[in-house]
mmCIF file of C-alpha atoms and ligand atoms in Angstrom:
data_model
loop_
_atom_site.group_PDB
_atom_site.id
_atom_site.type_symbol
_atom_site.label_atom_id
_atom_site.label_comp_id
_atom_site.label_asym_id
_atom_site.label_seq_id
_atom_site.Cartn_x
_atom_site.Cartn_y
_atom_site.Cartn_z
ATOM 1 C CA MET A 1 -46.208 63.620 -68.281
ATOM 2 C CA ARG A 2 -48.167 66.869 -68.163
ATOM 3 C CA LEU A 3 -48.161 68.454 -64.722
ATOM 4 C CA ASP A 4 -51.945 68.806 -64.588
ATOM 5 C CA LYS A 5 -52.410 65.159 -65.553
ATOM 6 C CA LEU A 6 -49.941 64.013 -62.921
ATOM 7 C CA LEU A 7 -51.618 65.978 -60.155
ATOM 8 C CA ALA A 8 -55.124 64.975 -61.233
ATOM 9 C CA ASN A 9 -54.043 61.321 -61.368
ATOM 10 C CA MET A 10 -52.574 61.573 -57.900
ATOM 11 C CA GLY A 11 -55.864 62.848 -56.514
ATOM 12 C CA TYR A 12 -55.236 66.569 -56.240
ATOM 13 C CA GLY A 13 -58.567 67.295 -57.920
ATOM 14 C CA SER A 14 -59.859 67.817 -61.436
ATOM 15 C CA ARG A 15 -57.646 69.566 -63.958
ATOM 16 C CA LYS A 16 -59.613 72.745 -63.204
ATOM 17 C CA GLU A 17 -58.955 72.378 -59.481
ATOM 18 C CA VAL A 18 -55.292 71.700 -60.194
ATOM 19 C CA LYS A 19 -55.154 75.003 -62.134
ATOM 20 C CA GLN A 20 -56.434 76.745 -58.995
ATOM 21 C CA LEU A 21 -53.612 75.169 -56.967
ATOM 22 C CA LEU A 22 -51.096 76.510 -59.451
ATOM 23 C CA LYS A 23 -52.702 79.947 -59.255
ATOM 24 C CA GLN A 24 -52.289 79.840 -55.472
ATOM 25 C CA LYS A 25 -48.551 79.172 -56.049
ATOM 26 C CA ALA A 26 -48.944 75.890 -54.178
ATOM 27 C CA VAL A 27 -47.082 73.812 -56.745
ATOM 28 C CA THR A 28 -43.316 73.724 -57.140
ATOM 29 C CA VAL A 29 -41.079 71.721 -59.459
ATOM 30 C CA ASP A 30 -37.528 71.373 -58.138
ATOM 31 C CA GLY A 31 -38.225 74.223 -55.735
ATOM 32 C CA GLU A 32 -39.512 76.668 -58.373
ATOM 33 C CA VAL A 33 -43.124 77.835 -58.234
ATOM 34 C CA VAL A 34 -44.877 76.754 -61.404
ATOM 35 C CA LYS A 35 -47.882 78.470 -62.913
ATOM 36 C CA ASP A 36 -48.257 76.666 -66.214
ATOM 37 C CA SER A 37 -50.171 73.414 -65.779
ATOM 38 C CA SER A 38 -49.297 72.165 -69.260
ATOM 39 C CA ILE A 39 -45.556 71.787 -68.676
ATOM 40 C CA HIS A 40 -44.123 68.309 -68.833
ATOM 41 C CA VAL A 41 -42.473 66.838 -65.753
ATOM 42 C CA ASP A 42 -40.792 63.570 -64.871
ATOM 43 C CA PRO A 43 -42.038 62.762 -61.356
ATOM 44 C CA GLU A 44 -39.315 60.147 -60.859
ATOM 45 C CA LYS A 45 -36.479 62.578 -61.525
ATOM 46 C CA GLN A 46 -38.007 65.909 -60.569
ATOM 47 C CA ASN A 47 -39.308 66.978 -57.188
ATOM 48 C CA VAL A 48 -42.927 67.943 -57.727
ATOM 49 C CA SER A 49 -44.426 69.326 -54.526
ATOM 50 C CA VAL A 50 -47.818 70.639 -53.469
ATOM 51 C CA PHE A 51 -47.864 72.845 -50.395
ATOM 52 C CA ASP A 52 -44.265 71.728 -49.763
ATOM 53 C CA GLU A 53 -45.172 68.053 -49.762
ATOM 54 C CA ARG A 54 -43.502 65.901 -52.388
ATOM 55 C CA VAL A 55 -45.883 64.125 -54.747
ATOM 56 C CA GLN A 56 -44.911 60.447 -54.668
ATOM 57 C CA TYR A 57 -45.937 59.275 -58.077
ATOM 58 C CA THR A 58 -47.026 55.673 -58.394
ATOM 59 C CA GLU A 59 -48.753 54.092 -61.299
ATOM 60 C CA TYR A 60 -50.323 51.219 -59.409
ATOM 61 C CA ILE A 61 -52.388 50.886 -56.304
ATOM 62 C CA TYR A 62 -52.752 47.661 -54.283
ATOM 63 C CA LEU A 63 -55.347 47.530 -51.540
ATOM 64 C CA MET A 64 -56.530 44.756 -49.259
ATOM 65 C CA MET A 65 -60.167 45.104 -48.206
ATOM 66 C CA ASN A 66 -62.190 43.186 -45.675
ATOM 67 C CA LYS A 67 -65.285 43.122 -47.856
ATOM 68 C CA PRO A 68 -68.492 43.665 -45.936
ATOM 69 C CA PRO A 69 -71.711 41.837 -46.815
ATOM 70 C CA GLY A 70 -74.286 43.710 -48.912
ATOM 71 C CA VAL A 71 -71.713 45.256 -51.247
ATOM 72 C CA ILE A 72 -71.012 44.167 -54.823
ATOM 73 C CA SER A 73 -67.523 43.177 -56.059
ATOM 74 C CA ALA A 74 -67.656 45.371 -59.146
ATOM 75 C CA THR A 75 -66.506 48.817 -60.197
ATOM 76 C CA GLU A 76 -70.025 50.170 -60.695
ATOM 77 C CA ASP A 77 -73.584 49.031 -60.291
ATOM 78 C CA LEU A 78 -76.925 50.667 -60.981
ATOM 79 C CA TYR A 79 -78.577 49.584 -57.764
ATOM 80 C CA ASP A 80 -76.065 48.427 -55.203
ATOM 81 C CA GLU A 81 -73.062 49.930 -53.492
ATOM 82 C CA THR A 82 -69.781 48.555 -54.853
ATOM 83 C CA VAL A 83 -66.467 47.906 -53.163
ATOM 84 C CA ILE A 84 -65.029 50.797 -55.187
ATOM 85 C CA ASP A 85 -67.675 53.146 -53.711
ATOM 86 C CA LEU A 86 -66.155 52.364 -50.295
ATOM 87 C CA LEU A 87 -62.742 53.764 -51.309
ATOM 88 C CA ASP A 88 -61.604 57.341 -50.699
ATOM 89 C CA THR A 89 -61.483 59.571 -53.784
ATOM 90 C CA MET A 90 -57.681 59.564 -53.853
ATOM 91 C CA SER A 91 -57.696 55.771 -54.262
ATOM 92 C CA GLN A 92 -60.537 55.925 -56.778
ATOM 93 C CA HIS A 93 -58.393 58.179 -58.991
ATOM 94 C CA PHE A 94 -56.252 55.141 -59.802
ATOM 95 C CA LYS A 95 -59.288 53.452 -61.360
ATOM 96 C CA PRO A 96 -58.850 50.238 -59.394
ATOM 97 C CA PHE A 97 -61.002 47.132 -59.723
ATOM 98 C CA PRO A 98 -61.566 44.079 -57.531
ATOM 99 C CA VAL A 99 -59.508 41.000 -58.419
ATOM 100 C CA GLY A 100 -62.177 38.368 -58.884
ATOM 101 C CA ARG A 101 -65.592 38.354 -57.336
ATOM 102 C CA LEU A 102 -67.002 37.596 -53.955
ATOM 103 C CA ASP A 103 -70.771 37.181 -53.744
ATOM 104 C CA LYS A 104 -72.785 40.082 -52.351
ATOM 105 C CA ASP A 105 -73.247 38.247 -49.043
ATOM 106 C CA THR A 106 -69.644 36.975 -48.811
ATOM 107 C CA GLU A 107 -67.150 38.744 -46.556
ATOM 108 C CA GLY A 108 -63.409 38.838 -46.303
ATOM 109 C CA LEU A 109 -60.277 39.209 -48.324
ATOM 110 C CA LEU A 110 -60.573 41.177 -51.530
ATOM 111 C CA LEU A 111 -57.608 42.543 -53.437
ATOM 112 C CA ILE A 112 -58.313 45.801 -55.233
ATOM 113 C CA THR A 113 -55.798 47.074 -57.767
ATOM 114 C CA ASN A 114 -55.330 48.676 -61.167
ATOM 115 C CA ASP A 115 -52.508 46.250 -62.048
ATOM 116 C CA GLY A 116 -54.055 44.195 -64.825
ATOM 117 C CA VAL A 117 -51.061 41.873 -65.147
ATOM 118 C CA LEU A 118 -51.143 40.880 -61.484
ATOM 119 C CA ALA A 119 -54.923 40.443 -61.607
ATOM 120 C CA HIS A 120 -54.620 38.238 -64.670
ATOM 121 C CA ASN A 121 -51.934 36.100 -63.033
ATOM 122 C CA LEU A 122 -54.010 35.619 -59.904
ATOM 123 C CA LEU A 123 -57.195 34.781 -61.768
ATOM 124 C CA SER A 124 -55.843 32.668 -64.601
ATOM 125 C CA PRO A 125 -57.126 29.082 -64.179
ATOM 126 C CA LYS A 126 -53.714 27.877 -65.390
ATOM 127 C CA LYS A 127 -51.965 29.349 -62.324
ATOM 128 C CA HIS A 128 -54.034 27.378 -59.776
ATOM 129 C CA VAL A 129 -53.854 30.145 -57.176
ATOM 130 C CA PRO A 130 -55.314 28.663 -53.955
ATOM 131 C CA LYS A 131 -58.041 30.491 -52.064
ATOM 132 C CA THR A 132 -59.099 29.535 -48.557
ATOM 133 C CA TYR A 133 -62.568 30.213 -47.204
ATOM 134 C CA TYR A 134 -64.054 29.937 -43.741
ATOM 135 C CA ALA A 135 -67.710 28.909 -43.783
ATOM 136 C CA LYS A 136 -70.601 27.997 -41.544
ATOM 137 C CA ILE A 137 -72.600 25.117 -42.914
ATOM 138 C CA SER A 138 -76.132 24.093 -42.132
ATOM 139 C CA GLY A 139 -75.716 20.333 -41.786
ATOM 140 C CA ILE A 140 -73.221 17.929 -40.310
ATOM 141 C CA VAL A 141 -69.968 18.018 -42.286
ATOM 142 C CA THR A 142 -68.256 14.632 -42.238
ATOM 143 C CA ASP A 143 -65.105 12.829 -43.331
ATOM 144 C CA GLU A 144 -67.046 11.675 -46.415
ATOM 145 C CA ASP A 145 -67.287 15.322 -47.451
ATOM 146 C CA ILE A 146 -63.517 15.641 -47.051
ATOM 147 C CA ILE A 147 -63.026 12.656 -49.342
ATOM 148 C CA ALA A 148 -65.636 13.851 -51.844
ATOM 149 C CA PHE A 149 -64.049 17.319 -52.103
ATOM 150 C CA LYS A 150 -60.612 15.739 -52.479
ATOM 151 C CA GLN A 151 -61.893 13.716 -55.423
ATOM 152 C CA GLY A 152 -63.930 16.592 -56.876
ATOM 153 C CA VAL A 153 -67.696 16.990 -56.789
ATOM 154 C CA GLU A 154 -70.165 17.492 -59.633
ATOM 155 C CA LEU A 155 -71.837 20.888 -59.562
ATOM 156 C CA ASP A 156 -75.442 21.518 -60.635
ATOM 157 C CA ASP A 157 -74.332 22.304 -64.213
ATOM 158 C CA GLY A 158 -72.385 19.048 -64.541
ATOM 159 C CA TYR A 159 -68.955 20.665 -63.952
ATOM 160 C CA MET A 160 -66.571 18.416 -62.046
ATOM 161 C CA THR A 161 -64.528 20.481 -59.584
ATOM 162 C CA LYS A 162 -60.786 20.109 -59.131
ATOM 163 C CA PRO A 163 -59.681 18.693 -55.767
ATOM 164 C CA GLY A 164 -60.513 20.879 -52.793
ATOM 165 C CA GLU A 165 -59.049 20.605 -49.316
ATOM 166 C CA LEU A 166 -61.678 20.566 -46.603
ATOM 167 C CA LYS A 167 -60.839 21.021 -42.939
ATOM 168 C CA ILE A 168 -63.584 20.497 -40.377
ATOM 169 C CA LEU A 169 -63.269 22.972 -37.512
ATOM 170 C CA HIS A 170 -66.514 21.923 -35.863
ATOM 171 C CA SER A 171 -69.021 19.286 -36.892
ATOM 172 C CA GLY A 172 -72.647 19.588 -35.760
ATOM 173 C CA PRO A 173 -76.041 20.769 -37.002
ATOM 174 C CA GLU A 174 -74.211 23.999 -37.758
ATOM 175 C CA SER A 175 -70.691 23.029 -38.828
ATOM 176 C CA GLU A 176 -67.668 25.248 -39.279
ATOM 177 C CA ILE A 177 -65.089 24.509 -41.923
ATOM 178 C CA GLU A 178 -62.185 25.826 -43.949
ATOM 179 C CA LEU A 179 -62.075 24.976 -47.626
ATOM 180 C CA THR A 180 -59.170 25.616 -49.999
ATOM 181 C CA ILE A 181 -59.901 25.562 -53.714
ATOM 182 C CA GLN A 182 -57.801 26.452 -56.725
ATOM 183 C CA GLU A 183 -60.573 27.589 -59.028
ATOM 184 C CA GLY A 184 -63.152 30.319 -58.924
ATOM 185 C CA LYS A 185 -66.345 29.150 -60.572
ATOM 186 C CA PHE A 186 -69.482 31.176 -59.928
ATOM 187 C CA HIS A 187 -70.713 30.529 -56.333
ATOM 188 C CA GLN A 188 -68.229 27.671 -56.194
ATOM 189 C CA VAL A 189 -68.065 27.055 -52.449
ATOM 190 C CA LYS A 190 -71.831 27.267 -52.042
ATOM 191 C CA ARG A 191 -72.402 24.937 -54.982
ATOM 192 C CA MET A 192 -69.818 22.433 -53.754
ATOM 193 C CA PHE A 193 -71.711 22.108 -50.488
ATOM 194 C CA GLU A 194 -75.025 21.955 -52.342
ATOM 195 C CA ALA A 195 -73.577 18.985 -54.227
ATOM 196 C CA ARG A 196 -73.253 17.366 -50.784
ATOM 197 C CA ASP A 197 -76.809 18.414 -49.776
ATOM 198 C CA LYS A 198 -75.557 21.041 -47.354
ATOM 199 C CA LYS A 199 -75.996 24.782 -47.248
ATOM 200 C CA VAL A 200 -73.438 27.526 -46.700
ATOM 201 C CA THR A 201 -74.969 30.017 -44.275
ATOM 202 C CA TYR A 202 -71.909 32.262 -43.863
ATOM 203 C CA LEU A 203 -68.855 32.647 -46.075
ATOM 204 C CA LYS A 204 -65.641 34.585 -45.616
ATOM 205 C CA ARG A 205 -62.470 34.468 -47.717
ATOM 206 C CA LEU A 206 -59.285 34.223 -45.671
ATOM 207 C CA THR A 207 -56.491 33.921 -48.234
ATOM 208 C CA MET A 208 -55.683 34.328 -51.911
ATOM 209 C CA GLY A 209 -52.309 32.928 -52.940
ATOM 210 C CA ASN A 210 -49.795 34.220 -50.413
ATOM 211 C CA LEU A 211 -52.063 37.025 -49.278
ATOM 212 C CA HIS A 212 -53.810 36.645 -45.908
ATOM 213 C CA LEU A 213 -56.684 38.751 -44.658
ATOM 214 C CA ASP A 214 -55.467 41.200 -42.023
ATOM 215 C CA GLU A 215 -57.864 40.388 -39.183
ATOM 216 C CA LYS A 216 -57.335 43.897 -37.800
ATOM 217 C CA LEU A 217 -59.350 45.267 -40.705
ATOM 218 C CA GLU A 218 -62.986 45.795 -39.740
ATOM 219 C CA LEU A 219 -65.632 44.962 -42.334
ATOM 220 C CA GLY A 220 -65.469 47.613 -45.053
ATOM 221 C CA GLU A 221 -61.973 48.748 -44.067
ATOM 222 C CA TYR A 222 -58.991 48.530 -46.379
ATOM 223 C CA ARG A 223 -55.295 49.304 -46.398
ATOM 224 C CA PRO A 224 -52.420 49.293 -48.901
ATOM 225 C CA LEU A 225 -50.491 46.043 -49.208
ATOM 226 C CA THR A 226 -47.098 46.108 -47.537
ATOM 227 C CA ASN A 227 -44.048 45.683 -49.784
ATOM 228 C CA ASP A 228 -43.595 42.159 -48.385
ATOM 229 C CA GLU A 229 -47.189 41.216 -49.151
ATOM 230 C CA LEU A 230 -46.891 42.572 -52.653
ATOM 231 C CA SER A 231 -43.666 40.760 -53.469
ATOM 232 C CA ALA A 232 -45.018 37.492 -51.998
ATOM 233 C CA LEU A 233 -48.130 37.861 -54.138
ATOM 234 C CA LYS A 234 -46.108 38.442 -57.303
ATOM 235 C CA LYS A 235 -43.957 35.325 -56.773
HETATM 236 N N1 URA B 1 -67.636 30.745 -53.482
HETATM 237 C C1 URA B 1 -68.889 31.195 -53.298
HETATM 238 O O1 URA B 1 -69.839 30.419 -53.314
HETATM 239 N N2 URA B 1 -69.065 32.497 -53.109
HETATM 240 C C2 URA B 1 -68.056 33.394 -53.049
HETATM 241 O O2 URA B 1 -68.289 34.582 -52.848
HETATM 242 C C3 URA B 1 -66.754 32.918 -53.230
HETATM 243 C C4 URA B 1 -66.572 31.576 -53.446
#
Protein backbone atom coordinates (compact mmCIF):
# COMPACT_ATOMS: atom_id res chain seq x y z
CA MET A 1 0.00 0.00 0.00
CA ARG A 2 1.24 3.50 -0.76
CA LEU A 3 2.58 5.28 2.30
CA ASP A 4 0.43 8.37 1.78
CA LYS A 5 -2.70 6.25 1.41
CA LEU A 6 -1.90 4.30 4.56
CA LEU A 7 -1.37 7.41 6.64
CA ALA A 8 -4.42 9.18 5.22
CA ASN A 9 -6.54 6.08 5.90
CA MET A 10 -5.28 5.94 9.45
CA GLY A 11 -6.36 9.52 10.06
CA TYR A 12 -3.09 11.41 9.77
CA GLY A 13 -4.73 13.97 7.49
CA SER A 14 -5.29 14.44 3.78
CA ARG A 15 -2.62 13.27 1.36
CA LYS A 16 -1.41 16.89 1.23
CA GLU A 17 -1.14 17.03 5.01
CA VAL A 18 0.66 13.70 5.01
CA LYS A 19 3.21 15.18 2.57
CA GLN A 20 3.84 17.95 5.11
CA LEU A 21 4.52 15.33 7.80
CA LEU A 22 7.07 13.69 5.54
CA LYS A 23 8.68 17.06 4.88
CA GLN A 24 9.00 17.57 8.64
CA LYS A 25 10.86 14.21 8.78
CA ALA A 26 8.16 12.92 11.11
CA VAL A 27 7.67 9.64 9.28
CA THR A 28 10.00 6.66 9.50
CA VAL A 29 9.82 3.20 7.95
CA ASP A 30 11.87 0.63 9.85
CA GLY A 31 13.70 3.47 11.57
CA GLU A 32 14.65 5.33 8.38
CA VAL A 33 13.24 8.80 7.74
CA VAL A 34 11.17 8.71 4.58
CA LYS A 35 10.51 11.68 2.34
CA ASP A 36 8.76 10.07 -0.61
CA SER A 37 5.06 9.61 0.08
CA SER A 38 4.54 7.37 -2.94
CA ILE A 39 6.67 4.46 -1.72
CA HIS A 40 4.91 1.20 -1.04
CA VAL A 41 4.95 -0.23 2.47
CA ASP A 42 3.56 -3.31 4.17
CA PRO A 43 2.26 -2.05 7.53
CA GLU A 44 2.02 -5.59 8.90
CA LYS A 45 5.68 -6.38 8.27
CA GLN A 46 7.29 -2.95 8.37
CA ASN A 47 7.40 -0.53 11.27
CA VAL A 48 5.80 2.66 10.01
CA SER A 49 6.01 5.39 12.64
CA VAL A 50 4.88 8.99 12.91
CA PHE A 51 6.65 11.11 15.50
CA ASP A 52 8.13 7.86 16.87
CA GLU A 53 4.73 6.27 17.38
CA ARG A 54 4.05 3.08 15.47
CA VAL A 55 1.08 3.22 13.11
CA GLN A 56 -1.11 0.24 13.99
CA TYR A 57 -2.79 -0.51 10.73
CA THR A 58 -6.26 -1.99 10.88
CA GLU A 59 -8.68 -2.34 8.07
CA TYR A 60 -11.83 -2.50 10.16
CA ILE A 61 -13.29 -0.43 12.92
CA TYR A 62 -15.93 -1.67 15.39
CA LEU A 63 -17.59 0.83 17.68
CA MET A 64 -20.40 0.54 20.20
CA MET A 65 -22.42 3.74 20.59
CA ASN A 66 -25.10 4.66 23.07
CA LYS A 67 -27.21 6.44 20.48
CA PRO A 68 -28.78 9.63 21.75
CA PRO A 69 -32.28 10.72 20.71
CA GLY A 70 -32.57 13.32 17.94
CA VAL A 71 -29.82 11.80 15.80
CA ILE A 72 -30.33 9.76 12.63
CA SER A 73 -28.90 6.24 12.15
CA ALA A 74 -27.41 6.98 8.74
CA THR A 75 -24.07 8.00 7.29
CA GLU A 76 -25.31 11.36 6.02
CA ASP A 77 -28.45 13.43 6.05
CA LEU A 78 -29.36 16.79 4.57
CA TYR A 79 -31.13 18.11 7.63
CA ASP A 80 -30.32 16.10 10.72
CA GLU A 81 -27.18 15.17 12.59
CA THR A 82 -26.18 11.54 12.02
CA VAL A 83 -24.49 9.04 14.29
CA ILE A 84 -21.43 9.28 12.04
CA ASP A 85 -21.27 13.06 12.65
CA LEU A 86 -20.77 12.23 16.34
CA LEU A 87 -17.54 10.29 15.65
CA ASP A 88 -14.05 11.79 15.79
CA THR A 89 -12.37 12.36 12.41
CA MET A 90 -9.95 9.48 12.94
CA SER A 91 -12.88 7.05 13.21
CA GLN A 92 -14.67 8.70 10.29
CA HIS A 93 -11.65 7.96 8.08
CA PHE A 94 -12.63 4.29 8.16
CA LYS A 95 -15.93 5.16 6.47
CA PRO A 96 -18.04 3.31 9.02
CA PHE A 97 -21.82 2.93 8.91
CA PRO A 98 -24.44 1.98 11.49
CA VAL A 99 -25.51 -1.67 11.49
CA GLY A 100 -29.26 -1.40 11.09
CA ARG A 101 -31.40 1.52 12.06
CA LEU A 102 -32.77 2.90 15.26
CA ASP A 103 -35.49 5.52 14.95
CA LYS A 104 -34.51 9.15 15.47
CA ASP A 105 -36.09 9.14 18.94
CA THR A 106 -34.75 5.70 19.95
CA GLU A 107 -31.72 5.44 22.22
CA GLY A 108 -29.24 2.75 23.04
CA LEU A 109 -27.02 0.15 21.50
CA LEU A 110 -25.81 0.84 17.99
CA LEU A 111 -22.93 -0.99 16.36
CA ILE A 112 -20.95 1.14 13.93
CA THR A 113 -18.45 -0.56 11.64
CA ASN A 114 -17.05 -0.71 8.12
CA ASP A 115 -17.13 -4.54 8.13
CA GLY A 116 -19.80 -5.29 5.56
CA VAL A 117 -19.67 -9.05 6.12
CA LEU A 118 -20.35 -8.75 9.84
CA ALA A 119 -23.12 -6.20 9.21
CA HIS A 120 -24.72 -8.51 6.67
CA ASN A 121 -24.58 -11.46 9.06
CA LEU A 122 -26.17 -9.47 11.86
CA LEU A 123 -28.92 -8.03 9.70
CA SER A 124 -29.77 -11.01 7.53
CA PRO A 125 -33.33 -12.16 8.37
CA LYS A 126 -32.11 -15.75 7.94
CA LYS A 127 -29.75 -15.44 10.93
CA HIS A 128 -32.50 -14.51 13.43
CA VAL A 129 -30.17 -12.33 15.50
CA PRO A 130 -32.12 -11.40 18.66
CA LYS A 131 -32.40 -7.78 19.75
CA THR A 132 -33.69 -6.76 23.16
CA TYR A 133 -35.34 -3.42 23.82
CA TYR A 134 -36.38 -1.67 27.00
CA ALA A 135 -39.52 0.44 26.56
CA LYS A 136 -41.99 2.57 28.45
CA ILE A 137 -45.53 1.97 27.31
CA SER A 138 -48.55 4.18 27.70
CA GLY A 139 -51.15 1.62 28.76
CA ILE A 140 -51.34 -1.39 31.01
CA VAL A 141 -49.26 -4.24 29.59
CA THR A 142 -50.76 -7.61 30.50
CA ASP A 143 -50.16 -11.34 30.25
CA GLU A 144 -52.40 -11.31 27.15
CA ASP A 145 -49.79 -9.12 25.46
CA ILE A 146 -47.12 -11.67 26.38
CA ILE A 147 -49.17 -14.41 24.76
CA ALA A 148 -50.02 -12.30 21.71
CA PHE A 149 -46.35 -11.41 21.10
CA LYS A 150 -45.38 -15.05 21.55
CA GLN A 151 -47.85 -16.03 18.84
CA GLY A 152 -47.01 -13.06 16.60
CA VAL A 153 -49.11 -9.96 16.03
CA GLU A 154 -50.41 -8.46 12.79
CA LEU A 155 -48.88 -5.09 12.00
CA ASP A 156 -50.74 -2.24 10.28
CA ASP A 157 -49.56 -3.43 6.84
CA GLY A 158 -50.82 -6.97 7.40
CA TYR A 159 -47.36 -8.42 8.22
CA MET A 160 -47.49 -11.15 10.84
CA THR A 161 -44.51 -10.84 13.19
CA LYS A 162 -42.38 -13.77 14.28
CA PRO A 163 -42.63 -14.70 17.98
CA GLY A 164 -41.38 -12.03 20.35
CA GLU A 165 -40.53 -12.49 24.01
CA LEU A 166 -42.15 -9.90 26.24
CA LYS A 167 -41.13 -9.40 29.85
CA ILE A 168 -43.20 -7.06 32.00
CA LEU A 169 -41.00 -5.11 34.40
CA HIS A 170 -43.82 -2.93 35.68
CA SER A 171 -47.49 -2.91 34.75
CA GLY A 172 -49.54 0.26 35.23
CA PRO A 173 -50.85 3.25 33.29
CA GLU A 174 -47.23 3.69 32.27
CA SER A 175 -45.76 0.20 31.95
CA GLU A 176 -42.13 -0.81 31.59
CA ILE A 177 -41.14 -3.82 29.56
CA GLU A 178 -38.34 -5.66 27.81
CA LEU A 179 -39.06 -7.12 24.41
CA THR A 180 -36.79 -9.46 22.44
CA ILE A 181 -37.43 -9.81 18.73
CA GLN A 182 -35.51 -11.54 15.97
CA GLU A 183 -36.50 -9.29 13.10
CA GLY A 184 -36.06 -5.65 12.31
CA LYS A 185 -39.06 -4.35 10.42
CA PHE A 186 -39.49 -0.59 10.20
CA HIS A 187 -40.65 0.77 13.61
CA GLN A 188 -41.24 -2.83 14.64
CA VAL A 189 -41.48 -2.46 18.41
CA LYS A 190 -43.71 0.59 18.18
CA ARG A 191 -45.97 -1.10 15.65
CA MET A 192 -46.19 -4.30 17.69
CA PHE A 193 -47.54 -2.32 20.62
CA GLU A 194 -49.84 -0.35 18.33
CA ALA A 195 -51.26 -3.71 17.25
CA ARG A 196 -52.17 -4.16 20.93
CA ASP A 197 -53.61 -0.60 21.17
CA LYS A 198 -50.71 0.64 23.25
CA LYS A 199 -48.12 3.31 22.63
CA VAL A 200 -44.35 3.21 23.08
CA THR A 201 -43.34 6.46 24.76
CA TYR A 202 -39.64 5.64 25.24
CA LEU A 203 -37.47 3.07 23.50
CA LYS A 204 -33.90 1.96 24.11
CA ARG A 205 -32.04 -0.99 22.58
CA LEU A 206 -30.11 -3.05 25.11
CA THR A 207 -28.64 -5.94 23.11
CA MET A 208 -27.94 -7.15 19.59
CA GLY A 209 -26.89 -10.79 19.37
CA ASN A 210 -24.20 -11.29 21.99
CA LEU A 211 -23.46 -7.59 22.24
CA HIS A 212 -24.75 -5.73 25.31
CA LEU A 213 -24.93 -1.98 25.70
CA ASP A 214 -22.18 -0.77 28.02
CA GLU A 215 -24.24 1.20 30.55
CA LYS A 216 -21.16 3.29 31.36
CA LEU A 217 -21.50 4.97 27.98
CA GLU A 218 -23.40 8.25 28.26
CA LEU A 219 -25.82 9.12 25.47
CA GLY A 220 -23.78 10.00 22.38
CA GLU A 221 -20.64 8.31 23.69
CA TYR A 222 -18.98 5.39 21.95
CA ARG A 223 -16.01 3.09 22.37
CA PRO A 224 -14.27 0.34 20.39
CA LEU A 225 -15.54 -3.19 20.96
CA THR A 226 -13.25 -5.31 23.11
CA ASN A 227 -11.70 -8.39 21.48
CA ASP A 228 -14.06 -10.58 23.53
CA GLU A 229 -17.12 -8.64 22.39
CA LEU A 230 -16.01 -8.84 18.79
CA SER A 231 -15.36 -12.57 18.82
CA ALA A 232 -18.68 -13.23 20.62
CA LEU A 233 -20.47 -11.16 17.99
CA LYS A 234 -18.85 -13.06 15.12
CA LYS A 235 -19.84 -16.48 16.53
N1 LIG B 1 -38.41 -0.75 16.83
C1 LIG B 1 -38.86 0.52 16.73
O1 LIG B 1 -40.06 0.75 16.70
N2 LIG B 1 -37.97 1.50 16.66
C2 LIG B 1 -36.63 1.31 16.71
O2 LIG B 1 -35.86 2.26 16.66
C3 LIG B 1 -36.17 -0.01 16.83
C4 LIG B 1 -37.09 -1.02 16.88
